[in-house]
Amino acid sequence: MPRLPSASTKLGALAVGVMPTRRPAVRRVSRPVFPYHATVRASLWISVAVVAALFAWGSWQRRWIADDGLIVLRTVRNLLAGNGPVFNMGERVEANTSTAWTYLLYAGSWVGGPMRMEYVALAMALTLSVVGMGLFMLGTGRLYAPSLRGRRAIMLPAGALVYIAVPPARDFATSGLESGLVLAYLGLLWWMLVCWSQPLRLRPEGRVFTGTLAFVAGCSVFVRPELALTGGLALIMMLVAARSWRRRVLIVAAGGALPLAYQIFRMGYYALLVPGTALAKDAAGDKWSQGMVYLANFNRPYALWVPLVLLVPLGLLLMFARRRPSFLRPVVTPDYGRVARAVQSPPAVVAFILVSGLLQGVYWIRQGGDFMHGRVLLAALLCLLAPVAVIPVVVPDGKDYSRETGYWLAGAVSLLWLGVAGWSLWAANSPGMGDDATHVTYSGIVDERRFYAQATGHAHPLTAADYLDYPRMAAVLTAINNTPEGALLLPSGNYNQWDLVPMLQPAPGTAADDRAPQKPQHTVFFTNLGMLGMNVGLDVRVIDQIGLANPLAQHTDRLRHGRIGHDKNLFPDWVVADGPWVKVYPGIPGYLDQQWVAEAVAALQCPATQAALNSVRAPMNLHRFISNVLHSYEFTQYRIDRVPLYELIRCGLEVPEGGGPTSVGPHD
């Protein structure tokens, strides 16, 4: 304990006209003020170990790498080859939503060396998923620590059991997507915020923890853009609770410097304000009705309302049974404002994680959900379960209330927990979507893992080679090998072949100097970018009609009634027009209209369209970078009409000879 100034010291100070400086009253301690009882600590770690083992085992039983997971690996291949963070060489398109996941896989693949990239992705995703679940449980265990000071209690997994019981949680714990990173990030943020709300001491090194927490919160945009709703809210809480302007400057700098730097890089390199995937899927749009369909599709197979009915009263019981003095305010209470103390407190952090879950859920429902069953609502579910990830069953000691009341509370908590455990056991063995799991019905939602397992014939499709058994995949390699002179490959109605459009050759009679053959090029136009991109060379351009890797398709409008996640659809006529391909019969397939192709060629001369394409295709230099930064808002907002004739009219360009309203017919 610090020594109080003696009376003589005070009198001496008065004699020279100096008064001792008054500092905020802060109670410092040399050890934790709410130590766990041995039973609490042991049961918490046992719960974490059991849940982690169950989650790891269940996820391994459903291991796979999704086609979208292979999209990320194509970008990693380009990074390793020195082509930059692109999907196709010479075209700066950000085909991945999670920046952090892309560079983590890049680092893992570089360290892994000869190991297959798919196995690196599998190991990293599974590890992050399990670690994230452990962080959630430890954060919640610490949340209850003040109310359990010196008391005997058993910590049991509750919300954690609910999460790992939902089959999509185990499906996307691997998958090669960033779901495992999202789980680890949210778990880390939750644990750190709980620690922040219960400071043990105030010392100068507290600035290090504050800066680290602000940095973690700011990195939310790198994990997934919509997580900025969560990370931004955490930063606002920290700013409100900050004790000085210096601390606020630290929070802003630590939380905003790296995101701001990357945003400038994105604007200059990709010429967009948002990731290319956000533009392709029109993340600013809304499809509320489809979002409600997605929510119902996630809830129906598992009756998710059941654990909600059980966990809400369970959480209320735990709240009312807590030790109020140590739970309602931080252990160390600096005198820096009532609002700040209220914000930096466990109840505020609980409110934060619940509001974050609701915001994530509302965002995705507004967006229309996803085509993968349950995937995008997992983060929202996790946040809502965080305050009850683990729960304490307190052994009555008669201190805070009578033993009879204590036994009644313990019995009620135990019964509710048994209900949660019983539901979890049932849900974990649920058949999920049943017969609709692999059928693309009107809702557009499928069980992606089962769909590809059935389509490839592999129970665990893990590598790009496994996807060669998917329709058309083996045939694309044959078609490329059979066209050494180059060609555009369009999907045929026959799953065992591709329609070919040959490269343009110099016309007869051209001067000898102008008849030098072009370097052979191959372009494949298909939806499944991942399996294609990972099974062909980096010199093969792979593009889609949706716009994930196609800068032209990105700038089309979203179809109102298209399949969610696939609701842009660029006609193949544009692909023929936008490349060195033959543009008339018999060089193009019969189902294409050469008049449409001619109109698309003319429409591509629209100055605004040329500017948008040059922003990602022209060589990168300082001038181009600055120009892209200055015009990134215009490029993000720019849209073209998918019908070439209408695009000509929009741009005020002349229709090629023979065109007219009748030329719209074949594709309408």
XYZ file of C-alpha atoms in Angstrom:
668
model
C 0.000 0.000 0.000
C 1.336 3.495 -0.818
C 2.282 5.538 2.262
C 0.137 8.558 3.071
C 1.973 11.872 3.428
C 2.656 12.741 7.048
C 1.355 15.888 8.752
C 4.873 17.387 8.801
C 5.160 16.867 5.060
C 1.882 18.724 4.489
C 2.953 21.612 6.751
C 6.252 21.866 4.914
C 4.510 22.071 1.608
C 2.226 24.829 2.903
C 5.217 26.778 4.233
C 6.775 27.070 0.768
C 3.417 27.719 -0.905
C 3.190 24.379 -2.696
C 0.266 22.054 -2.310
C 0.667 18.335 -3.105
C -0.859 17.381 -6.450
C -4.114 15.461 -6.156
C -4.323 12.416 -8.347
C -7.393 10.365 -9.267
C -8.105 7.774 -6.640
C -7.020 4.464 -8.056
C -6.842 1.276 -6.083
C -3.779 -0.670 -7.149
C -3.233 -4.286 -6.364
C -0.278 -6.580 -6.707
C -2.321 -9.649 -7.586
C -5.692 -10.408 -9.227
C -8.556 -9.185 -7.096
C -10.965 -11.887 -8.205
C -9.001 -15.156 -8.190
C -10.746 -18.262 -9.430
C -11.563 -20.986 -6.972
C -9.771 -24.195 -7.892
C -13.032 -25.859 -8.980
C -13.880 -22.925 -11.249
C -10.488 -22.897 -12.919
C -10.342 -26.658 -13.375
C -13.906 -26.995 -14.714
C -13.400 -24.053 -17.104
C -10.298 -25.547 -18.667
C -11.877 -28.994 -18.831
C -14.886 -27.470 -20.615
C -12.621 -25.665 -23.066
C -10.663 -28.833 -23.765
C -13.779 -30.980 -24.258
C -15.497 -28.489 -26.566
C -12.298 -27.916 -28.543
C -11.830 -31.669 -28.993
C -15.450 -32.176 -30.058
C -15.310 -29.228 -32.446
C -12.028 -30.364 -33.986
C -13.213 -33.947 -34.349
C -16.608 -32.950 -35.792
C -15.023 -30.495 -38.228
C -12.472 -33.062 -39.361
C -15.263 -35.526 -40.076
C -16.751 -32.916 -42.459
C -13.463 -31.616 -43.893
C -13.447 -30.152 -47.389
C -12.226 -27.197 -49.449
C -14.944 -25.193 -51.188
C -14.728 -23.895 -54.737
C -14.720 -20.378 -53.281
C -11.848 -21.427 -51.026
C -9.864 -22.348 -54.130
C -10.512 -18.829 -55.497
C -8.403 -17.470 -52.640
C -5.624 -19.954 -53.425
C -5.469 -18.774 -57.044
C -4.683 -15.278 -55.750
C -2.069 -16.752 -53.401
C -0.479 -18.521 -56.380
C -0.163 -15.194 -58.152
C 1.354 -13.606 -55.058
C 3.934 -16.376 -54.807
C 4.696 -16.009 -58.523
C 5.305 -12.277 -58.125
C 2.228 -11.177 -60.097
C 0.684 -9.265 -57.194
C -2.622 -9.800 -55.345
C -4.640 -10.519 -58.497
C -6.711 -13.386 -59.853
C -5.517 -13.017 -63.469
C -2.169 -11.642 -64.542
C -2.372 -8.154 -65.962
C -5.804 -7.431 -64.456
C -6.006 -5.891 -60.990
C -9.203 -7.408 -59.618
C -9.667 -8.091 -55.888
C -11.448 -11.443 -56.103
C -11.272 -12.204 -52.350
C -13.396 -10.655 -49.629
C -11.029 -11.275 -46.712
C -7.729 -9.456 -47.127
C -6.341 -10.931 -43.907
C -7.164 -14.490 -44.963
C -5.468 -14.017 -48.339
C -2.209 -12.849 -46.796
C -2.309 -15.410 -43.987
C -2.535 -18.152 -46.619
C 0.228 -16.467 -48.567
C 2.469 -16.525 -45.492
C 1.465 -20.096 -44.644
C 2.095 -21.306 -48.200
C 5.466 -19.556 -48.301
C 6.493 -21.171 -45.029
C 4.948 -24.510 -46.015
C 7.078 -24.676 -49.144
C 6.344 -27.908 -50.994
C 3.177 -28.660 -49.018
C 0.008 -28.416 -51.120
C -1.695 -25.081 -50.628
C -5.035 -26.799 -50.036
C -3.606 -28.604 -47.014
C -2.158 -25.348 -45.688
C -5.617 -23.761 -45.964
C -7.252 -26.765 -44.310
C -4.819 -26.783 -41.359
C -4.982 -23.037 -40.802
C -8.779 -22.862 -41.017
C -9.294 -25.752 -38.592
C -6.710 -24.438 -36.124
C -8.161 -20.917 -36.120
C -11.679 -22.284 -35.648
C -10.749 -24.323 -32.596
C -8.628 -21.538 -31.076
C -11.436 -19.054 -31.653
C -13.944 -21.203 -29.807
C -11.519 -21.537 -26.897
C -11.082 -17.746 -26.744
C -14.830 -17.252 -26.620
C -15.165 -19.625 -23.707
C -12.222 -18.127 -21.807
C -13.586 -14.640 -22.345
C -16.963 -15.637 -20.957
C -15.313 -17.441 -18.049
C -13.500 -14.249 -17.170
C -16.764 -12.316 -17.492
C -18.207 -14.319 -14.588
C -15.012 -14.180 -12.519
C -15.958 -11.196 -10.296
C -19.243 -12.789 -9.235
C -17.422 -16.056 -8.458
C -14.700 -14.537 -6.302
C -13.722 -17.167 -3.775
C -16.842 -19.264 -4.480
C -17.064 -22.870 -5.553
C -18.707 -23.344 -8.941
C -18.611 -25.633 -11.927
C -18.212 -24.002 -15.350
C -20.234 -25.802 -18.022
C -20.258 -25.149 -21.795
C -23.644 -23.868 -22.972
C -23.571 -21.448 -25.911
C -20.381 -23.130 -27.109
C -22.252 -26.446 -27.340
C -25.021 -24.786 -29.330
C -22.572 -23.357 -31.851
C -20.560 -26.508 -32.502
C -23.769 -28.547 -32.713
C -24.992 -26.592 -35.755
C -23.703 -28.555 -38.785
C -22.760 -25.488 -40.892
C -20.413 -24.398 -38.076
C -18.457 -27.627 -38.540
C -18.723 -27.464 -42.330
C -17.121 -24.028 -42.526
C -14.544 -24.672 -39.831
C -12.477 -25.993 -42.751
C -13.759 -25.156 -46.305
C -10.734 -22.976 -47.172
C -12.842 -19.866 -46.573
C -12.237 -17.219 -43.927
C -14.890 -18.575 -41.524
C -12.238 -19.949 -39.151
C -10.450 -16.598 -39.162
C -13.749 -14.821 -38.377
C -14.294 -17.151 -35.423
C -10.756 -16.586 -34.111
C -10.980 -12.828 -34.600
C -14.316 -12.454 -32.817
C -13.108 -14.732 -30.010
C -9.964 -12.659 -29.545
C -11.888 -9.379 -29.597
C -14.429 -10.702 -27.083
C -11.727 -11.943 -24.695
C -9.772 -8.688 -24.915
C -12.857 -6.535 -24.366
C -13.823 -8.521 -21.276
C -10.284 -8.007 -19.936
C -10.539 -4.300 -20.799
C -13.809 -4.018 -18.878
C -12.264 -5.574 -15.765
C -8.841 -3.884 -15.354
C -6.741 -5.292 -12.532
C -4.436 -2.309 -12.226
C -3.620 1.007 -13.874
C 0.013 1.422 -14.857
C 1.834 3.091 -17.742
C 2.019 -0.211 -19.631
C -1.772 -0.119 -19.820
C -1.260 1.953 -22.953
C 0.213 -1.106 -24.642
C -2.917 -3.154 -24.017
C -5.142 -0.252 -25.097
C -3.184 0.205 -28.307
C -3.259 -3.524 -29.022
C -7.000 -3.727 -28.448
C -7.573 -0.721 -30.720
C -5.387 -2.330 -33.399
C -7.350 -5.591 -33.182
C -10.646 -3.730 -33.403
C -9.423 -1.771 -36.418
C -8.380 -4.964 -38.207
C -12.030 -6.016 -38.422
C -12.256 -4.664 -41.984
C -9.429 -6.954 -43.069
C -11.171 -10.067 -41.740
C -14.460 -9.231 -43.483
C -15.710 -5.767 -44.485
C -19.039 -6.071 -42.646
C -17.170 -6.768 -39.399
C -16.396 -3.045 -39.398
C -19.798 -2.784 -37.699
C -18.298 -4.734 -34.785
C -14.775 -3.336 -34.757
C -16.028 0.233 -35.223
C -18.419 -0.099 -32.298
C -15.558 -1.366 -30.114
C -13.416 1.631 -31.064
C -16.257 4.026 -30.216
C -16.583 2.439 -26.779
C -12.861 2.796 -26.195
C -12.904 6.453 -27.222
C -15.780 7.204 -24.866
C -14.014 5.439 -21.985
C -10.601 7.016 -22.652
C -9.282 9.079 -19.719
C -7.338 11.648 -21.753
C -6.883 13.075 -25.223
C -3.535 11.327 -25.477
C -5.266 7.997 -24.968
C -7.868 8.915 -27.601
C -5.151 9.805 -30.098
C -3.499 6.444 -29.379
C -6.785 4.607 -30.014
C -7.441 6.437 -33.287
C -3.885 5.911 -34.527
C -3.656 2.232 -33.541
C -7.141 1.405 -34.802
C -7.182 3.465 -37.976
C -3.682 3.793 -39.408
C -3.422 0.385 -41.098
C -7.031 0.319 -42.416
C -6.553 3.819 -43.837
C -3.265 2.856 -45.499
C -4.821 -0.235 -47.077
C -7.849 1.731 -48.215
C -5.560 4.113 -50.108
C -3.785 1.084 -51.598
C -7.134 -0.436 -52.649
C -8.228 2.818 -54.283
C -4.957 3.186 -56.167
C -4.355 -0.452 -57.100
C -7.876 -1.787 -57.677
C -9.516 1.600 -58.445
C -12.411 0.823 -56.093
C -13.598 1.966 -52.675
C -14.727 -1.554 -51.727
C -13.505 -5.099 -52.382
C -14.288 -6.350 -55.858
C -16.555 -9.014 -54.374
C -18.679 -6.308 -52.723
C -19.118 -4.659 -56.109
C -19.860 -7.978 -57.804
C -22.525 -8.883 -55.233
C -23.817 -5.325 -54.835
C -23.252 -5.239 -51.073
C -25.041 -1.893 -50.844
C -28.244 -3.336 -52.292
C -31.071 -4.981 -50.382
C -33.110 -8.138 -50.751
C -35.083 -8.300 -47.513
C -37.486 -11.013 -48.651
C -34.653 -13.302 -49.768
C -32.899 -12.572 -46.480
C -35.916 -13.801 -44.533
C -35.941 -16.936 -46.685
C -32.277 -17.449 -45.800
C -32.955 -16.981 -42.087
C -35.807 -19.501 -42.205
C -33.610 -21.917 -44.159
C -30.962 -21.703 -41.419
C -33.424 -22.092 -38.560
C -35.777 -24.775 -39.842
C -33.569 -27.903 -39.893
C -32.244 -27.318 -36.363
C -35.092 -25.508 -34.604
C -32.694 -22.796 -33.462
C -35.482 -21.158 -31.520
C -35.228 -23.960 -28.935
C -31.787 -23.007 -27.546
C -32.912 -19.376 -27.677
C -35.862 -20.178 -25.428
C -33.526 -22.001 -23.048
C -30.564 -19.615 -23.049
C -32.460 -16.357 -22.543
C -33.885 -17.347 -19.131
C -30.561 -18.994 -18.309
C -28.752 -15.719 -18.962
C -31.309 -13.792 -16.912
C -30.882 -16.173 -13.975
C -27.129 -15.741 -14.066
C -27.482 -11.969 -14.243
C -29.760 -11.736 -11.219
C -27.710 -14.244 -9.214
C -24.410 -12.433 -9.682
C -22.578 -10.562 -6.952
C -23.607 -7.061 -7.853
C -20.823 -4.952 -6.319
C -18.030 -6.690 -8.215
C -19.957 -7.170 -11.463
C -21.549 -3.796 -12.078
C -18.344 -1.777 -12.155
C -14.682 -2.382 -12.895
C -12.510 -3.486 -10.023
C -10.333 -0.405 -10.545
C -12.496 2.696 -10.789
C -10.576 5.819 -11.771
C -12.441 9.021 -11.163
C -12.802 10.052 -14.808
C -16.557 10.242 -15.374
C -19.690 8.253 -14.803
C -20.318 7.653 -18.533
C -16.781 6.398 -19.095
C -17.050 4.001 -16.141
C -20.385 2.717 -17.446
C -18.932 2.080 -20.915
C -15.818 0.323 -19.601
C -17.792 -2.250 -17.653
C -18.868 -5.879 -18.113
C -22.562 -5.031 -18.740
C -21.539 -2.639 -21.513
C -19.302 -5.282 -23.111
C -22.145 -7.811 -22.958
C -24.441 -5.265 -24.608
C -21.728 -4.655 -27.220
C -21.432 -8.303 -28.266
C -25.217 -8.764 -28.382
C -25.719 -5.610 -30.445
C -22.880 -6.720 -32.735
C -24.630 -10.028 -33.326
C -27.903 -8.295 -34.111
C -26.174 -5.869 -36.486
C -24.465 -8.728 -38.318
C -27.738 -10.600 -38.618
C -29.696 -7.578 -39.854
C -26.975 -6.714 -42.364
C -27.052 -10.157 -43.940
C -30.825 -10.400 -43.937
C -30.961 -7.049 -45.710
C -28.313 -8.227 -48.174
C -30.335 -11.364 -48.941
C -28.141 -13.887 -47.156
C -26.028 -16.214 -49.226
C -26.296 -19.262 -51.474
C -24.410 -21.409 -48.920
C -26.665 -22.783 -46.187
C -26.133 -20.976 -42.881
C -22.667 -19.623 -43.652
C -23.030 -15.852 -43.287
C -25.231 -16.043 -40.165
C -22.668 -18.024 -38.171
C -20.856 -14.886 -36.953
C -24.149 -13.359 -35.778
C -25.070 -16.580 -33.966
C -21.653 -16.694 -32.312
C -21.923 -13.136 -30.992
C -25.392 -13.771 -29.563
C -24.141 -16.904 -27.784
C -20.965 -15.292 -26.387
C -22.339 -14.158 -22.974
C -23.404 -17.730 -22.211
C -20.621 -19.599 -24.025
C -19.926 -21.130 -20.617
C -22.080 -20.814 -17.510
C -21.341 -21.250 -13.785
C -23.357 -23.598 -11.590
C -22.613 -22.180 -8.129
C -22.428 -24.380 -5.068
C -24.648 -22.602 -2.471
C -22.688 -21.167 0.463
C -25.389 -19.081 2.122
C -23.391 -15.829 1.864
C -25.294 -13.788 -0.724
C -28.643 -15.518 -0.253
C -30.031 -18.444 1.672
C -28.922 -21.961 0.912
C -32.486 -22.836 -0.097
C -32.488 -20.072 -2.705
C -29.020 -21.146 -3.799
C -30.120 -24.729 -4.353
C -33.184 -23.524 -6.255
C -31.030 -21.372 -8.537
C -28.486 -24.128 -9.078
C -31.263 -26.577 -9.892
C -32.912 -24.204 -12.380
C -29.594 -23.482 -14.097
C -28.794 -27.201 -14.257
C -32.167 -28.076 -15.781
C -31.863 -25.395 -18.435
C -28.334 -26.548 -19.199
C -29.522 -30.146 -19.595
C -32.097 -28.892 -22.089
C -29.369 -27.095 -24.067
C -27.148 -30.185 -23.985
C -30.012 -32.395 -25.155
C -30.854 -30.073 -28.042
C -27.167 -29.906 -29.007
C -26.927 -33.684 -29.187
C -30.025 -33.803 -31.416
C -28.948 -30.926 -33.677
C -25.429 -32.301 -34.119
C -26.946 -35.414 -35.724
C -29.588 -33.561 -37.718
C -29.907 -34.413 -41.441
C -29.814 -30.696 -42.180
C -31.588 -29.609 -45.346
C -32.476 -33.188 -46.181
C -33.340 -33.897 -49.814
C -32.988 -30.227 -50.782
C -29.368 -30.094 -49.647
C -27.918 -30.656 -53.123
C -30.734 -29.232 -55.266
C -30.684 -25.611 -56.411
C -34.337 -24.830 -55.761
C -36.125 -21.491 -56.096
C -34.478 -20.273 -52.883
C -31.047 -20.749 -54.469
C -29.627 -22.100 -51.186
C -27.755 -25.399 -50.988
C -25.614 -27.325 -48.560
C -22.399 -26.467 -50.378
C -20.285 -29.251 -48.862
C -22.765 -32.004 -49.690
C -23.362 -30.497 -53.139
C -19.707 -30.737 -54.129
C -19.214 -34.094 -52.426
C -22.015 -35.471 -54.581
C -20.959 -33.671 -57.769
C -17.302 -34.756 -57.555
C -17.852 -38.224 -56.118
C -15.432 -37.450 -53.263
C -16.720 -37.510 -49.693
C -14.022 -34.978 -48.808
C -13.073 -32.859 -51.846
C -9.871 -31.266 -50.587
C -7.605 -30.556 -53.536
C -8.049 -28.946 -56.926
C -7.376 -32.389 -58.433
C -10.458 -33.752 -56.634
C -12.537 -31.198 -58.539
C -11.416 -32.577 -61.894
C -14.270 -35.050 -61.426
C -16.745 -32.153 -61.406
C -18.652 -31.780 -64.723
C -16.633 -30.020 -67.448
C -13.426 -29.778 -65.395
C -11.423 -32.593 -67.016
C -12.696 -31.465 -70.416
C -11.294 -27.953 -69.976
C -7.739 -29.312 -69.671
C -8.273 -31.382 -72.820
C -9.607 -28.363 -74.710
C -6.648 -26.191 -73.696
C -4.157 -28.891 -74.685
C -5.898 -29.320 -78.063
C -5.719 -25.596 -78.897
C -2.040 -24.621 -78.722
C -2.833 -21.668 -80.969
C -5.101 -20.204 -78.266
C -8.888 -20.012 -77.871
C -11.794 -18.719 -75.811
C -13.589 -21.565 -74.005
C -17.331 -21.241 -73.433
C -19.370 -23.869 -71.525
C -21.238 -26.236 -73.788
C -24.517 -28.016 -73.148
C -22.473 -31.216 -73.186
C -20.644 -31.590 -69.872
C -17.750 -33.376 -71.589
C -16.793 -30.612 -73.987
C -16.352 -26.849 -74.364
C -17.302 -24.542 -77.216
C -14.218 -22.894 -78.702
C -13.830 -19.459 -80.252
C -10.472 -19.222 -82.089
C -8.093 -16.287 -81.912
C -8.147 -13.687 -84.658
C -5.453 -14.181 -87.287
C -4.061 -11.521 -89.629
C -6.200 -11.129 -92.742
C -4.824 -12.451 -96.064
C -2.968 -9.777 -97.976
C -1.704 -8.062 -94.849
C 1.878 -6.800 -95.061
C 4.430 -9.356 -93.950
C 5.551 -7.184 -91.025
C 1.979 -7.048 -89.721
C 1.264 -10.770 -90.071
C 3.364 -11.931 -87.147
C 1.190 -14.347 -85.182
C -0.043 -13.218 -81.769
C 1.109 -15.032 -78.674
C -1.438 -17.822 -78.058
C -3.920 -16.922 -75.317
C -6.521 -18.950 -73.493
C -9.526 -17.570 -71.642
C -12.105 -19.726 -69.850
C -15.555 -18.256 -69.138
C -17.366 -20.120 -66.355
C -18.947 -19.693 -62.925
C -16.700 -22.001 -60.875
C -13.588 -19.871 -60.679
C -11.832 -21.786 -57.911
C -11.654 -25.250 -59.393
C -10.857 -23.783 -62.817
C -8.246 -21.333 -61.577
C -6.389 -23.946 -59.556
C -6.374 -26.590 -62.311
C -5.011 -24.402 -65.095
C -1.830 -22.358 -65.394
C -1.567 -18.753 -64.306
C -1.161 -17.819 -67.978
C -4.763 -18.917 -68.594
C -7.274 -16.118 -67.975
C -10.270 -17.358 -65.981
C -13.314 -15.096 -65.807
C -16.962 -15.418 -64.820
C -20.313 -13.889 -65.680
C -20.920 -12.870 -62.044
C -18.049 -10.416 -61.778
C -15.875 -11.902 -59.037
C -12.894 -11.970 -61.407
C -14.332 -10.133 -64.411
C -14.026 -6.332 -64.294
C -16.623 -5.935 -67.025
C -19.253 -8.089 -65.299
C -18.573 -6.281 -62.004
C -19.978 -3.073 -63.437
C -23.312 -4.517 -64.566
C -26.480 -4.099 -62.530
C -27.721 -6.729 -60.090
C -30.627 -8.840 -61.318
C -33.578 -8.421 -58.994
C -34.705 -12.053 -59.160
C -31.348 -13.729 -59.736
C -29.967 -16.434 -57.489
C -28.455 -14.857 -54.403
C -24.686 -14.490 -54.767
C -25.019 -15.120 -58.517
C -27.309 -12.260 -59.437
C -25.144 -10.658 -62.082
C -24.983 -12.350 -65.456
C -22.810 -10.998 -68.249
C -23.689 -12.362 -71.684
C -20.878 -14.287 -73.408
C -21.151 -11.894 -76.371
C -19.248 -9.340 -74.270
C -16.434 -11.826 -73.634
C -16.076 -12.497 -77.367
C -16.047 -8.748 -78.011
C -13.528 -8.024 -75.229
C -10.623 -10.064 -76.550
C -8.637 -11.166 -79.591
C -11.308 -13.643 -80.704
C -13.144 -14.288 -83.973
C -16.415 -12.343 -83.878
C -18.460 -13.718 -86.779
C -19.865 -17.060 -87.913
C -18.687 -19.778 -88.186
C -16.036 -18.854 -85.631
C -18.565 -18.213 -82.862
C -21.118 -20.746 -81.550
C -24.541 -20.720 -83.169
C -26.309 -19.645 -79.988
C -24.499 -16.296 -80.100
C -25.751 -13.429 -82.285
C -22.931 -11.848 -84.260
C -24.906 -8.600 -84.332
C -24.866 -8.594 -80.523
C -21.132 -9.219 -80.656
C -20.664 -6.291 -83.048
C -22.740 -4.065 -80.783
C -20.692 -5.152 -77.755
C -17.481 -4.296 -79.641
C -18.871 -0.817 -80.315
C -20.167 -0.422 -76.737
C -16.730 -1.159 -75.322
C -15.542 2.064 -76.954
C -17.660 4.079 -74.514
C -15.130 6.500 -72.936
C -16.346 5.834 -69.390
C -16.118 2.066 -69.911
C -12.650 2.398 -71.399
C -11.571 4.456 -68.390
C -12.909 1.847 -65.956
C -11.134 -0.995 -67.779
C -7.879 0.939 -68.157
C -7.870 1.582 -64.400
C -7.233 -2.134 -63.812
C -5.519 -3.164 -67.061
C -3.109 -0.337 -67.823
C 0.420 -0.766 -66.422
C 0.702 0.381 -62.820
C 2.816 3.449 -62.190
C 2.636 6.474 -59.910
C 0.468 8.446 -62.319
C -1.970 5.566 -62.709
C -2.095 5.018 -58.946
C -2.920 8.655 -58.209
C -5.481 8.772 -61.017
C -7.174 5.655 -59.660
C -7.310 7.134 -56.159
C -8.924 10.314 -57.467
C -11.473 8.479 -59.607
C -12.140 5.425 -57.421
C -15.557 6.723 -56.340
C -16.637 7.151 -59.973
C -15.409 3.682 -60.892
C -17.180 2.137 -57.904
C -20.469 3.776 -58.899
C -20.139 3.121 -62.639
C -22.584 0.657 -64.225
C -23.086 -0.626 -67.756
C -26.148 -2.216 -69.326
C -25.749 -5.922 -69.976
C -27.650 -5.619 -73.299
C -25.161 -4.168 -75.821
C -27.788 -2.206 -77.775
C -29.045 -0.469 -74.643
C -25.473 0.257 -73.628
C -24.865 1.938 -76.984
C -27.924 4.105 -76.435
C -26.823 4.946 -72.879
C -23.403 6.030 -74.097
C -24.776 7.891 -77.120
C -22.825 5.760 -79.594
C -23.908 4.739 -83.072
C -25.401 1.286 -83.594
C -23.339 -0.806 -86.044
C -24.907 -1.381 -89.440
C -27.722 -3.904 -89.349
C -28.527 -3.242 -85.702
C -31.853 -2.193 -84.332
C -34.503 -3.112 -81.766
C -34.979 -6.556 -83.310
C -31.416 -7.477 -82.381
C -32.432 -7.713 -78.715
C -34.636 -10.716 -79.307
C -32.377 -13.802 -79.241
C -31.077 -13.146 -75.712
C -34.196 -11.755 -74.064
